[in-house]
mmCIF file of C-alpha atoms in Angstrom:
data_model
loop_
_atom_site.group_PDB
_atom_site.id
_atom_site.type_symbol
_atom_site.label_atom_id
_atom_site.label_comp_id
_atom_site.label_asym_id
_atom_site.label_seq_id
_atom_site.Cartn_x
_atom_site.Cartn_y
_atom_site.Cartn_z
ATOM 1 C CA UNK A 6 71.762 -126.762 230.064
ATOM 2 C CA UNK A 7 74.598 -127.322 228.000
ATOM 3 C CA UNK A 8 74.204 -125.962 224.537
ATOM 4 C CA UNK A 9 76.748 -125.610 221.375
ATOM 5 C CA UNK A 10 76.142 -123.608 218.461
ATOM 6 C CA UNK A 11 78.172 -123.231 214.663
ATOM 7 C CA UNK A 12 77.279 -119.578 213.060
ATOM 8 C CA UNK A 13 77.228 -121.371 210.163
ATOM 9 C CA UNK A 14 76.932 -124.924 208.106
ATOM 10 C CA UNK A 15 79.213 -124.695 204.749
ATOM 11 C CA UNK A 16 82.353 -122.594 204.262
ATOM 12 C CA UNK A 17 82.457 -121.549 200.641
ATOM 13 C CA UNK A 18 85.452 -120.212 199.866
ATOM 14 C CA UNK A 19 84.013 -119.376 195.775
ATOM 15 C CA UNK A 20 87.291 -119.088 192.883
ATOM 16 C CA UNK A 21 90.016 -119.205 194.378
ATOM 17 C CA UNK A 22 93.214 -117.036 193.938
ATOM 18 C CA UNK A 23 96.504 -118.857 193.323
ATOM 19 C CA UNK A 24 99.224 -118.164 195.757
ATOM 20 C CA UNK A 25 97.559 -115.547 197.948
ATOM 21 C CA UNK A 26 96.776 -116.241 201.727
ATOM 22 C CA UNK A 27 93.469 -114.101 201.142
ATOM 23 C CA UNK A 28 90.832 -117.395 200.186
ATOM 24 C CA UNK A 29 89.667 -117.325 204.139
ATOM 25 C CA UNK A 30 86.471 -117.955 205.519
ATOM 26 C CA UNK A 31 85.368 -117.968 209.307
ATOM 27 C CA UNK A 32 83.016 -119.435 211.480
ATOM 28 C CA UNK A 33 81.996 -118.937 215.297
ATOM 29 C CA UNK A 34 81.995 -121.201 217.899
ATOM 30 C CA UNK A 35 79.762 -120.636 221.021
ATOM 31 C CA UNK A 36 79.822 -123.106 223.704
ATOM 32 C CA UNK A 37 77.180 -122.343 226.876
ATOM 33 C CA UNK A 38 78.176 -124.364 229.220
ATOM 34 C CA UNK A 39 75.174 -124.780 232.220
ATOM 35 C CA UNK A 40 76.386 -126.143 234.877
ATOM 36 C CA UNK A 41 79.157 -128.355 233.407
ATOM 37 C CA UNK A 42 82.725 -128.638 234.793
ATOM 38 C CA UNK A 43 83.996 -127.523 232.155
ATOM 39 C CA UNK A 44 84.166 -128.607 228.046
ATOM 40 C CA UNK A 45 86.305 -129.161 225.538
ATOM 41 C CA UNK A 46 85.571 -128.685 221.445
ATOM 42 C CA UNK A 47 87.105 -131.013 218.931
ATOM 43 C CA UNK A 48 87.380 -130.869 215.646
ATOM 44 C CA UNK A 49 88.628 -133.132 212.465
ATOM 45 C CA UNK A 50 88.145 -133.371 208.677
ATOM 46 C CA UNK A 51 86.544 -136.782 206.927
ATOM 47 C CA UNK A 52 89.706 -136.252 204.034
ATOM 48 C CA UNK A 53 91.746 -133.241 202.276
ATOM 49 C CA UNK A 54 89.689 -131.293 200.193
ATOM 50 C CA UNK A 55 88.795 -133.198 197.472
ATOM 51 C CA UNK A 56 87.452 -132.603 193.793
ATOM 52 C CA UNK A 57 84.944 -134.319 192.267
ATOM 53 C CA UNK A 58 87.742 -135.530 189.688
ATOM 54 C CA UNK A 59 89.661 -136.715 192.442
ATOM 55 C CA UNK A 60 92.293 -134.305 192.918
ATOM 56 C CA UNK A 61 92.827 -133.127 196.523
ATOM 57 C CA UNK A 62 94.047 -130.030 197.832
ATOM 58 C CA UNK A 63 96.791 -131.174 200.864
ATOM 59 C CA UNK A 64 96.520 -130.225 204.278
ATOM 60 C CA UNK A 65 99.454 -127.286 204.820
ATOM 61 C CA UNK A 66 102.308 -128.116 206.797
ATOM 62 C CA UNK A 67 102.415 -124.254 207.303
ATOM 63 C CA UNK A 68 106.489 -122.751 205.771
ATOM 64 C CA UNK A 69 109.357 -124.595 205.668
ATOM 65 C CA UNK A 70 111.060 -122.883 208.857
ATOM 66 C CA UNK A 71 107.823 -123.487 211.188
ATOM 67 C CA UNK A 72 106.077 -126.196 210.439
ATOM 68 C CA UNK A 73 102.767 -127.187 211.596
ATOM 69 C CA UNK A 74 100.516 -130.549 212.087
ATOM 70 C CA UNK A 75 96.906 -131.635 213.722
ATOM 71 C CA UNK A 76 98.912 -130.909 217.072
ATOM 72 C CA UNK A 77 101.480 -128.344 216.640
ATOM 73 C CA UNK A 78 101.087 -125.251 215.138
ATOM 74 C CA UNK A 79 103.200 -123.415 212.708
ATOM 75 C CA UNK A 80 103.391 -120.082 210.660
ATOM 76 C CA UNK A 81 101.966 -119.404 207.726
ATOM 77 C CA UNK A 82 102.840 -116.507 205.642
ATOM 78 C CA UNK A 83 104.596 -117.373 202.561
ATOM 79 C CA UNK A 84 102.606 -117.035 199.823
ATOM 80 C CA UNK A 85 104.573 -120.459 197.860
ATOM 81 C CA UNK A 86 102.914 -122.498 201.022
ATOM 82 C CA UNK A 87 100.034 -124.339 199.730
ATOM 83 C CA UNK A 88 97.133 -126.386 201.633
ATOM 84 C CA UNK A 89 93.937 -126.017 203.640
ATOM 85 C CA UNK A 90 94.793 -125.183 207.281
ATOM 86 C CA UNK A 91 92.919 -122.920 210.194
ATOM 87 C CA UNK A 92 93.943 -120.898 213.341
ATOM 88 C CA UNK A 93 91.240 -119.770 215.733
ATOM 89 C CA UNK A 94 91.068 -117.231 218.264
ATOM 90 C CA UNK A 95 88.699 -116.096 221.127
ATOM 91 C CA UNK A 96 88.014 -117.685 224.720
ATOM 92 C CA UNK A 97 89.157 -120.702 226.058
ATOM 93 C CA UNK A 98 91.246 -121.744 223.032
ATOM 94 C CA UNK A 99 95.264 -123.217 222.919
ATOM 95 C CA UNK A 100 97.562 -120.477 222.988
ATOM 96 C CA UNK A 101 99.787 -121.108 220.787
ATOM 97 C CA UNK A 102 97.328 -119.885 218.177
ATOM 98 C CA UNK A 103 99.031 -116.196 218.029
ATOM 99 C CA UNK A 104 100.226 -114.216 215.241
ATOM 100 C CA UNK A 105 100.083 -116.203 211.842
ATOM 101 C CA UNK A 106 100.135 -119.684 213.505
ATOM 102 C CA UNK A 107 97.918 -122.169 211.865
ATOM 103 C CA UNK A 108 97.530 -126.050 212.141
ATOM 104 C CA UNK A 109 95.638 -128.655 210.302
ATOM 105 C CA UNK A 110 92.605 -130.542 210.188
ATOM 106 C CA UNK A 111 93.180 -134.230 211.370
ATOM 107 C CA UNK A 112 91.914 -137.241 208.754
ATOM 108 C CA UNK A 113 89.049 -139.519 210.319
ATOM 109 C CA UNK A 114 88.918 -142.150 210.989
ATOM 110 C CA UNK A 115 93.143 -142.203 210.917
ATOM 111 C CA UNK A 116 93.625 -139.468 212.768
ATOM 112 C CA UNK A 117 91.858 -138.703 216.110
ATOM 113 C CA UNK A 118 89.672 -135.682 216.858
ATOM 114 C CA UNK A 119 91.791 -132.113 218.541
ATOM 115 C CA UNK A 120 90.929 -129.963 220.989
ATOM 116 C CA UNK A 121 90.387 -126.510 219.665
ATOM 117 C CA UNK A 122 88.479 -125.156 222.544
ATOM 118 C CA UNK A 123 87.731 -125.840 225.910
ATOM 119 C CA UNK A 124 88.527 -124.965 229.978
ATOM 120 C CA UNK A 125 88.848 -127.760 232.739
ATOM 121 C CA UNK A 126 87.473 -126.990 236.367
ATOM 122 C CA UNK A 127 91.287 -126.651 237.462
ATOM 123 C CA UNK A 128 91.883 -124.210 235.163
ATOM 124 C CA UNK A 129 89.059 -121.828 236.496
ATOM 125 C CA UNK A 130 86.187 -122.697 233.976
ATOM 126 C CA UNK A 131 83.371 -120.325 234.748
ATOM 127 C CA UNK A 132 79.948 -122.296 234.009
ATOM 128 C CA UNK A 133 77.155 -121.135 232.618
ATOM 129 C CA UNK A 134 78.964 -118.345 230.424
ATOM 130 C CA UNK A 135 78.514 -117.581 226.395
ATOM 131 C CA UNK A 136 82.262 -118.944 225.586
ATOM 132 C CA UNK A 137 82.869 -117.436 222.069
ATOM 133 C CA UNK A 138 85.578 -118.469 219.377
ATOM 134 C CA UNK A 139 86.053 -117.734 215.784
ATOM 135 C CA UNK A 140 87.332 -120.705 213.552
ATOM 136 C CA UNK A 141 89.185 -119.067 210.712
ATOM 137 C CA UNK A 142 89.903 -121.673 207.596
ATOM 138 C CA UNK A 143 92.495 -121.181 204.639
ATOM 139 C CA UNK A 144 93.194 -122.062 201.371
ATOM 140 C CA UNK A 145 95.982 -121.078 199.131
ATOM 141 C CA UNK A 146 97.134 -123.386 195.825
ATOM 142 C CA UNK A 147 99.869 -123.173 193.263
ATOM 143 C CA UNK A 148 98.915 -121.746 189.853
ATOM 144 C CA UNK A 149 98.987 -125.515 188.432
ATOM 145 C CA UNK A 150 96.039 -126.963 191.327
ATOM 146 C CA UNK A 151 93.084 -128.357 188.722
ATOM 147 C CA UNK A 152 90.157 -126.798 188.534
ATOM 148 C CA UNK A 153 87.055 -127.906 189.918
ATOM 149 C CA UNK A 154 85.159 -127.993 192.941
ATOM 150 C CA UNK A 155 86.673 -129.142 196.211
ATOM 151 C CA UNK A 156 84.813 -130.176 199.192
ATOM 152 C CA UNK A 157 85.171 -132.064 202.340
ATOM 153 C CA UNK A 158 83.541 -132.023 205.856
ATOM 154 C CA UNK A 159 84.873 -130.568 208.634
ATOM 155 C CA UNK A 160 83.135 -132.312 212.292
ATOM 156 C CA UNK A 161 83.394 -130.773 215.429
ATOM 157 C CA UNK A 162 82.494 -132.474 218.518
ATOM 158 C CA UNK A 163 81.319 -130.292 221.768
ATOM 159 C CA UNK A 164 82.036 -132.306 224.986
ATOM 160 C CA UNK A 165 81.061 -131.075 228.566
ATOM 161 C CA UNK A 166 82.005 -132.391 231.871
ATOM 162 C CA UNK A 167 80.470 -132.671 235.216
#
């Protein structure tokens, strides 16, 4: 059987820090695949994170000299780069997720679902093994961000093919 499993359902992040890239919290992936083909895990936000005053916290478009969208990622280590992004980092997930390479979180219904995990039969999927990644999801705001409390969901999709 074909099973998918999220360590856990919230990230709370708590206070956060201005201008630090230390507000991070994880989650693991673990996709069993059966006897499937092979699978793919996608993943998208419903909207930035969003206060219940209505101020938002953008999605980072990672520094200034490496950019970084839903599809392309980009580094992120200057502390003056502000946003919600994620990298991730285990089996069967893109490679250019190495170093401090982040992307983010694609808007539904706007934006379509990305792949964040996953192995086709060409590519020498092994079925029926624990397939293990860990999601890692970051914050970092300016000293002026508003207070309050930000939230927004974050859906991932677990597809397997035969």
């Amino acid at each position: 059987p074909f099973s998918f499993q999220i360590s856990t359902q919230a990230l709370a992040f708590g206070t956060l820090s201005p201008e630090v890239l230390t507000n991070n919290q994880s989650l693991t992936l673990t996709v069993n695949s059966g006897s499937a083909g092979g699978y793919q895990v996608m993943a998208q936000e419903n909207n930035p994170l969003t206060s219940t005053a209505l101020s938002t916290i953008p999605d980072t478009t990672c520094d200034a000299a490496d950019t970084c969208t839903q599809t392309d990622a980009g580094t992120w280590t200057q502390t003056t780069t502000y946003g919600f992004g994620y990298n991730i980092t285990g089996t069967d997930v893109p490679s250019e997720f190495t170093g401090y390479k982040y992307k983010n979180f694609p808007d539904a219904p706007a934006e379509s679902p990305v792949k964040i995990m996953g192995k086709t039969p060409a590519e020498g999927h092994e079925a029926g093994k624990s397939k293990t990644a860990t999601l890692n999801a970051r914050i970092n705001i300016s000293n002026i961000q508003a207070a309050g409390t930000y939230r927004n969901v974050l859906t991932f999709i677990a597809i397997p093919t035969y």
